[in-house]
mmCIF file of C-alpha atoms in Angstrom:
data_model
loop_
_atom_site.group_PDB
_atom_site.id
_atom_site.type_symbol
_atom_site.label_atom_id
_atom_site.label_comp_id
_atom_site.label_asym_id
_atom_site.label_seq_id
_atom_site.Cartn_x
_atom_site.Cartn_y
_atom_site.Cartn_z
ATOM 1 C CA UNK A 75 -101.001 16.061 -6.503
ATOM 2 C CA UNK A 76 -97.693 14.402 -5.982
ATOM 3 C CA UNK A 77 -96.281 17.527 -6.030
ATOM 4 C CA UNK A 78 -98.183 18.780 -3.042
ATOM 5 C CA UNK A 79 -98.029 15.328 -1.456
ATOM 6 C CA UNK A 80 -94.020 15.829 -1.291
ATOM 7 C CA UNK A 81 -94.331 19.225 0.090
ATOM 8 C CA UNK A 82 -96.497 18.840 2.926
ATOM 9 C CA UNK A 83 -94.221 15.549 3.569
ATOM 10 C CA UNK A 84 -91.227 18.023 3.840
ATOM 11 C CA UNK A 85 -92.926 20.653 6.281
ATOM 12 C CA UNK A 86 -93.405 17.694 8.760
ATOM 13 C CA UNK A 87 -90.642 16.312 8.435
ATOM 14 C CA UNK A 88 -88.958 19.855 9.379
ATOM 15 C CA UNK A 89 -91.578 20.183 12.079
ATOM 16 C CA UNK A 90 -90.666 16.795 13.559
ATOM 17 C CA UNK A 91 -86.821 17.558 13.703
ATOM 18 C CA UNK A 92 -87.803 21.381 15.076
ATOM 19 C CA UNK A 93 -89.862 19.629 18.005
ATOM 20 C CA UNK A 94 -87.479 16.777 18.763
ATOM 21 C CA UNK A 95 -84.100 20.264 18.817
ATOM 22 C CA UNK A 96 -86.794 21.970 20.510
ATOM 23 C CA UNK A 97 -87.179 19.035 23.416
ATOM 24 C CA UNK A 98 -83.910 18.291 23.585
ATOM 25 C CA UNK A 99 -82.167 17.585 27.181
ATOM 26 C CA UNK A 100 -79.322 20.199 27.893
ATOM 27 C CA UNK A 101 -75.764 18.256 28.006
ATOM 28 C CA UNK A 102 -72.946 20.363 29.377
ATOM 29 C CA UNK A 103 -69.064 19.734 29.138
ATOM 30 C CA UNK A 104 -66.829 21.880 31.015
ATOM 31 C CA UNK A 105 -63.543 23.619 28.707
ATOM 32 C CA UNK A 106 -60.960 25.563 30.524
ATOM 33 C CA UNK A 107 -59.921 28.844 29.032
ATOM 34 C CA UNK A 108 -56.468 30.927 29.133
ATOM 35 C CA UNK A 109 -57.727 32.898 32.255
ATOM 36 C CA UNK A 110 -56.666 29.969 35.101
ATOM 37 C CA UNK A 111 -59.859 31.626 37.332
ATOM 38 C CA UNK A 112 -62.669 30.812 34.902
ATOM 39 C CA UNK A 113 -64.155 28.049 33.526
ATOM 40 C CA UNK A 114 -66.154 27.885 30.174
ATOM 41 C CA UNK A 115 -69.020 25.100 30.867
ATOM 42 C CA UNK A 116 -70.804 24.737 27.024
ATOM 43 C CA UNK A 117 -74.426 23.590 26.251
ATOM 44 C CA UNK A 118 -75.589 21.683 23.346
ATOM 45 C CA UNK A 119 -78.050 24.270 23.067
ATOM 46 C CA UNK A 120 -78.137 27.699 22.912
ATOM 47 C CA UNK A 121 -79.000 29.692 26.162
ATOM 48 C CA UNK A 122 -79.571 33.040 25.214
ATOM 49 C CA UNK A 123 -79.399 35.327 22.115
ATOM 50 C CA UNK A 124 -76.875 38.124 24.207
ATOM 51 C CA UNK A 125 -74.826 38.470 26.555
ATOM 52 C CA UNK A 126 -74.666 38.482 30.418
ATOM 53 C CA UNK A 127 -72.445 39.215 33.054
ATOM 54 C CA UNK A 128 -73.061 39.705 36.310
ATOM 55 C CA UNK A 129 -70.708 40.016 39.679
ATOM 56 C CA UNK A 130 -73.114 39.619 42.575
ATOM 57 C CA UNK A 131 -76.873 37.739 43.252
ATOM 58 C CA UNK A 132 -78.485 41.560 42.988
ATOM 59 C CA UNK A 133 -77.437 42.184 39.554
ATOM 60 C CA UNK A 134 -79.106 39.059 38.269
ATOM 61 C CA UNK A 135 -82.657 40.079 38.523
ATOM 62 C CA UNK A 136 -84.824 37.364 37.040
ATOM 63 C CA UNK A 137 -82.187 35.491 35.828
ATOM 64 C CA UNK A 138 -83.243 32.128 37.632
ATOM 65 C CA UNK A 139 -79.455 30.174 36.767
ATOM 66 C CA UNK A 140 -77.697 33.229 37.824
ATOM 67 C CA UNK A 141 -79.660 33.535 41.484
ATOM 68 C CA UNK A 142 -78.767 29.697 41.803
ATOM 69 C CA UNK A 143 -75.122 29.561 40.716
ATOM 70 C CA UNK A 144 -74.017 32.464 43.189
ATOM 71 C CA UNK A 145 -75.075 30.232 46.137
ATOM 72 C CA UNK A 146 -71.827 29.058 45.374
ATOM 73 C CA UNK A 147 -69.582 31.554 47.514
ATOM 74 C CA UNK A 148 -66.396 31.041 45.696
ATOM 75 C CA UNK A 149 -68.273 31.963 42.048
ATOM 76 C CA UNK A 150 -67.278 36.082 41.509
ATOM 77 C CA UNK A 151 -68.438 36.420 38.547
ATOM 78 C CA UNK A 152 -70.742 35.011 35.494
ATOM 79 C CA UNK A 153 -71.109 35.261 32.095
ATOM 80 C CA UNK A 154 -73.572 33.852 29.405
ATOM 81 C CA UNK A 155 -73.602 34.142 26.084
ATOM 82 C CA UNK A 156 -74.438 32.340 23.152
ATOM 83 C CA UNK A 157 -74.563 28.439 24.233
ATOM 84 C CA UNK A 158 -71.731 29.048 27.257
ATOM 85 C CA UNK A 159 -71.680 30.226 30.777
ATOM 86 C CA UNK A 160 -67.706 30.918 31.815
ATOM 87 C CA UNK A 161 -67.852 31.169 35.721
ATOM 88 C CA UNK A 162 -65.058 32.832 37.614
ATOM 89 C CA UNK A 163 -63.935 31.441 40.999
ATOM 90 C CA UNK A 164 -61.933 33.480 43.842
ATOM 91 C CA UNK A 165 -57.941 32.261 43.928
ATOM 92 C CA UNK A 166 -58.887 29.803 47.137
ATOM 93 C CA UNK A 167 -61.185 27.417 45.100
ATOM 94 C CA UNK A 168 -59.235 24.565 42.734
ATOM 95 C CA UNK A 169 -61.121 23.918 39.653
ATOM 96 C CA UNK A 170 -60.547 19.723 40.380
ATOM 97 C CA UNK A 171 -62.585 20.267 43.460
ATOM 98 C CA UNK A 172 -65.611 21.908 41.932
ATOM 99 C CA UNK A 173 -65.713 21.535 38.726
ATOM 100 C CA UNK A 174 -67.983 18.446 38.242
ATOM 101 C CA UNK A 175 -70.293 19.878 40.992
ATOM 102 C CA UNK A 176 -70.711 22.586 38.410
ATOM 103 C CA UNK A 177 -71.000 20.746 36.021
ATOM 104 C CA UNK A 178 -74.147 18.839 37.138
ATOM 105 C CA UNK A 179 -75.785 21.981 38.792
ATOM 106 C CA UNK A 180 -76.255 24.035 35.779
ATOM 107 C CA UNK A 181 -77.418 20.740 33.858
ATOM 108 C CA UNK A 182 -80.145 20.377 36.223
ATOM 109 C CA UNK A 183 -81.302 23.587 36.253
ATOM 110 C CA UNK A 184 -81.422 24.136 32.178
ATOM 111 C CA UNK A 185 -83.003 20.722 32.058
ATOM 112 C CA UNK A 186 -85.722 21.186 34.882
ATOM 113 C CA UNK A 187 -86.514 24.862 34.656
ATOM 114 C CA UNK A 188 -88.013 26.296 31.212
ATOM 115 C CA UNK A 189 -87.258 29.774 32.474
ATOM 116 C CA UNK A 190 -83.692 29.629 33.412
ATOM 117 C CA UNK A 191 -83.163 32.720 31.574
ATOM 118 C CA UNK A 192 -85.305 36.269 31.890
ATOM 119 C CA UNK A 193 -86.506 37.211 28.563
ATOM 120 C CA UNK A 194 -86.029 40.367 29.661
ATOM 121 C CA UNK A 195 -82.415 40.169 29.696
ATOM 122 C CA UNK A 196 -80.957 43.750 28.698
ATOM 123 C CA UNK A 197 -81.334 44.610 32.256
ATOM 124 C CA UNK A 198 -77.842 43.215 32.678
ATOM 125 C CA UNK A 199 -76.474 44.959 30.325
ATOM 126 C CA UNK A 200 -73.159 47.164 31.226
ATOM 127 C CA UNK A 201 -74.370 50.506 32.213
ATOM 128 C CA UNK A 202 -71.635 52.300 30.015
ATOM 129 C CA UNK A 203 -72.036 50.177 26.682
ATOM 130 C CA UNK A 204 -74.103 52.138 23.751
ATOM 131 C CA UNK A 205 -76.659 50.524 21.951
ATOM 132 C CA UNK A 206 -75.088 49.055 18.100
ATOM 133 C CA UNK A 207 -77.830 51.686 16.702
ATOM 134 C CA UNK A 208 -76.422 54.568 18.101
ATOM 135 C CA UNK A 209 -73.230 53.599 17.396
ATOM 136 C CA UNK A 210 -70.874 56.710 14.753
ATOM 137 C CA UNK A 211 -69.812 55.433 11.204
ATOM 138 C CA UNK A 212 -66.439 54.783 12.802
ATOM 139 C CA UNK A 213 -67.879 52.504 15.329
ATOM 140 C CA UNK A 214 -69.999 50.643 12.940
ATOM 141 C CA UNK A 215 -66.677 49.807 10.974
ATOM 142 C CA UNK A 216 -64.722 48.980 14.246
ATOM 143 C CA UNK A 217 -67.990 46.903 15.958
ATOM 144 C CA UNK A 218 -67.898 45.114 12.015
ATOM 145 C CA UNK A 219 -64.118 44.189 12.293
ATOM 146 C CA UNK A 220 -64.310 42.857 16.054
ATOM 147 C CA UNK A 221 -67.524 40.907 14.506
ATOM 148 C CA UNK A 222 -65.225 39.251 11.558
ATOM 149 C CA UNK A 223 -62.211 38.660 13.413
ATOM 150 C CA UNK A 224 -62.018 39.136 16.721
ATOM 151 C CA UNK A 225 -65.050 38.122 18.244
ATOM 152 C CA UNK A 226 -65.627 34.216 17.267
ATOM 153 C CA UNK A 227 -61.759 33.468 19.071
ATOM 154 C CA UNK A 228 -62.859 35.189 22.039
ATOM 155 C CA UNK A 229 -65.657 33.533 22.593
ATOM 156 C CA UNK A 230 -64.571 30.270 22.052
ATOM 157 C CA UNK A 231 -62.338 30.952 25.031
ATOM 158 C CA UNK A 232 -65.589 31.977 26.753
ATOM 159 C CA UNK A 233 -65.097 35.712 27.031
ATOM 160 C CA UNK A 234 -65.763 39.039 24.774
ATOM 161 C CA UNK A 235 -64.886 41.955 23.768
ATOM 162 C CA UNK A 236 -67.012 44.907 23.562
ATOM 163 C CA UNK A 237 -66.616 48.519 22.027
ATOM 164 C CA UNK A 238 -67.933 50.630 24.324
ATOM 165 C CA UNK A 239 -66.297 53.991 22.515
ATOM 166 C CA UNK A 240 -64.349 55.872 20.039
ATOM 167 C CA UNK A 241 -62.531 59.501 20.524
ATOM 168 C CA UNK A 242 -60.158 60.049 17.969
ATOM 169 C CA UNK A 243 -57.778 57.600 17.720
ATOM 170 C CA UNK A 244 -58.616 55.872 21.202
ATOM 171 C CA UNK A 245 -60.693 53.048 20.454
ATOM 172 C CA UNK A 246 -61.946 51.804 24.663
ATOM 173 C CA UNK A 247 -63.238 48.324 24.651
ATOM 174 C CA UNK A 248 -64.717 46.187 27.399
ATOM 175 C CA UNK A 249 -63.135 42.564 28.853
ATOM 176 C CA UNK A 250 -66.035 40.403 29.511
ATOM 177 C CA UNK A 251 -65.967 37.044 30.499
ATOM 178 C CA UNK A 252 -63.161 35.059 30.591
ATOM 179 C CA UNK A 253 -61.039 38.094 29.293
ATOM 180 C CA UNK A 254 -61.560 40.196 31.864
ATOM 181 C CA UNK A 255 -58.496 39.746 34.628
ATOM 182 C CA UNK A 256 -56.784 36.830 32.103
ATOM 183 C CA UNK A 257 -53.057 37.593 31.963
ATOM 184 C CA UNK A 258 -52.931 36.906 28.200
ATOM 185 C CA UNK A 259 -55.641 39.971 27.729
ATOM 186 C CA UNK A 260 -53.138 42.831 26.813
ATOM 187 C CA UNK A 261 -51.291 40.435 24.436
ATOM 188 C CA UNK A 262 -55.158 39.647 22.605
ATOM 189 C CA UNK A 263 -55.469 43.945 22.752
ATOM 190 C CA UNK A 264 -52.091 45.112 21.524
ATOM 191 C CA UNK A 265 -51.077 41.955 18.830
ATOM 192 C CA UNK A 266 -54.533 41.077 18.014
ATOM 193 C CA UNK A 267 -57.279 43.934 18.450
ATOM 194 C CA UNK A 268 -55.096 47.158 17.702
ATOM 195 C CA UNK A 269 -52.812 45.670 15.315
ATOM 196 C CA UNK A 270 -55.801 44.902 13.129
ATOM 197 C CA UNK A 271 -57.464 47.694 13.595
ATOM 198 C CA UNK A 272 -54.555 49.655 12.842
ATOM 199 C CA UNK A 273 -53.788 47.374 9.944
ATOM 200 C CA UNK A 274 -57.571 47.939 8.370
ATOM 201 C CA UNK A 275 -58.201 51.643 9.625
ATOM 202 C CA UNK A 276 -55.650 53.948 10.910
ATOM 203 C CA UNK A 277 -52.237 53.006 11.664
ATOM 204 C CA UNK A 278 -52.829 55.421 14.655
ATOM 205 C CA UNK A 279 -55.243 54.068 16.338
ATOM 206 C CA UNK A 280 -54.700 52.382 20.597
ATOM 207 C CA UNK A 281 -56.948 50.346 21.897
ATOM 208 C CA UNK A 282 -57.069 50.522 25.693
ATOM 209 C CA UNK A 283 -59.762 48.037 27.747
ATOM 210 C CA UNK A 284 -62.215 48.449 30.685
ATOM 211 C CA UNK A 285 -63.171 45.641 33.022
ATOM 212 C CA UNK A 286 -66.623 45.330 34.463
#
């Protein structure tokens, strides 16, 4: 009996702390990144299980943050993923002048709007980027090494890099986010993503990048 007693005292217990993460306010804190045009702004939460970038209003579809944020007419571009939105401004804006705005915006949207988010999301997805199921052996190994290395630094400076393809020894990967335009992108590419690849795979191998 005691036994049973402690185990339905543990499934409340997790049920209680699942409800209380589940009704939890959204904080944000804005982070700058190494592109000086975008501007990581993390949640304490996570937003949405993949990524999302847009560059205009009629590319966000039901994306209700999205619509909002491109009122702003010096955002370009957005992208979500994971628990972070990086936004990129156009060269006139200064960060100092907006950036709290921002801030404060996207806190009241997550935090008085349940569906902030589309659940049908993959209708932002880049037009040219496969599916990881259709992916060739040698993808799967490249995708897995980007996964292991590669990806978690990227995103923590609130951009990504996705393999769109492989021919031979040309590997083509796609600057999302805060990589896309940063000036410290072909530095990432040539002493971080093809060195290791060539390092791990084929000493051969170039890696050569697409923005969206």
């Amino acid at each position: 009996m005691k036994f049973l007693i402690d185990f339905i005292s543990a499934i409340l217990y997790f049920v209680c702390i699942f409800t209380k993460i589940k009704n939890m306010l959204y904080s944000i804190y804005a982070e700058s990144t190494p592109n000086p045009e975008v501007m990581k702004f993390v949640a304490n939460r996570p937003l949405t299980a993949n990524s999302i970038e847009v560059t205009s209003e009629d590319e966000a579809k039901d994306h209700l943050i999205i619509i909002e944020l491109f009122k702003f007419t010096y955002i370009k571009k957005i992208y979500i993923n994971n628990n972070f939105i990086s936004i990129t401004k156009n060269s006139e804006e200064k960060w100092e002048n907006i950036v709290m705005h921002i801030r404060n915006f996207i806190t009241d949207i997550l935090n008085n709007n349940k569906n902030f988010i589309s659940k049908n999301n993959d209708v932002v997805q880049h037009k040219n980027l496969k599916n990881n199921n259709s992916f060739s052996n040698s993808e799967k190994e490249i995708e897995k090494i980007l996964n292991e290395y590669i990806r978690p630094a990227v995103e923590g400076d609130g951009g990504e890099i996705a393999l769109k393809s492989v021919e031979g020894n040309i590997v083509t990967v796609i600057m999302k986010g805060a990589c896309s335009g940063c000036p410290s992108a072909s530095i990432t590419l040539k002493n971080g993503v093809e060195h290791l690849l060539q390092t791990k795979i084929n000493k051969d191998i170039k890696v050569v990048a697409e923005e969206i």
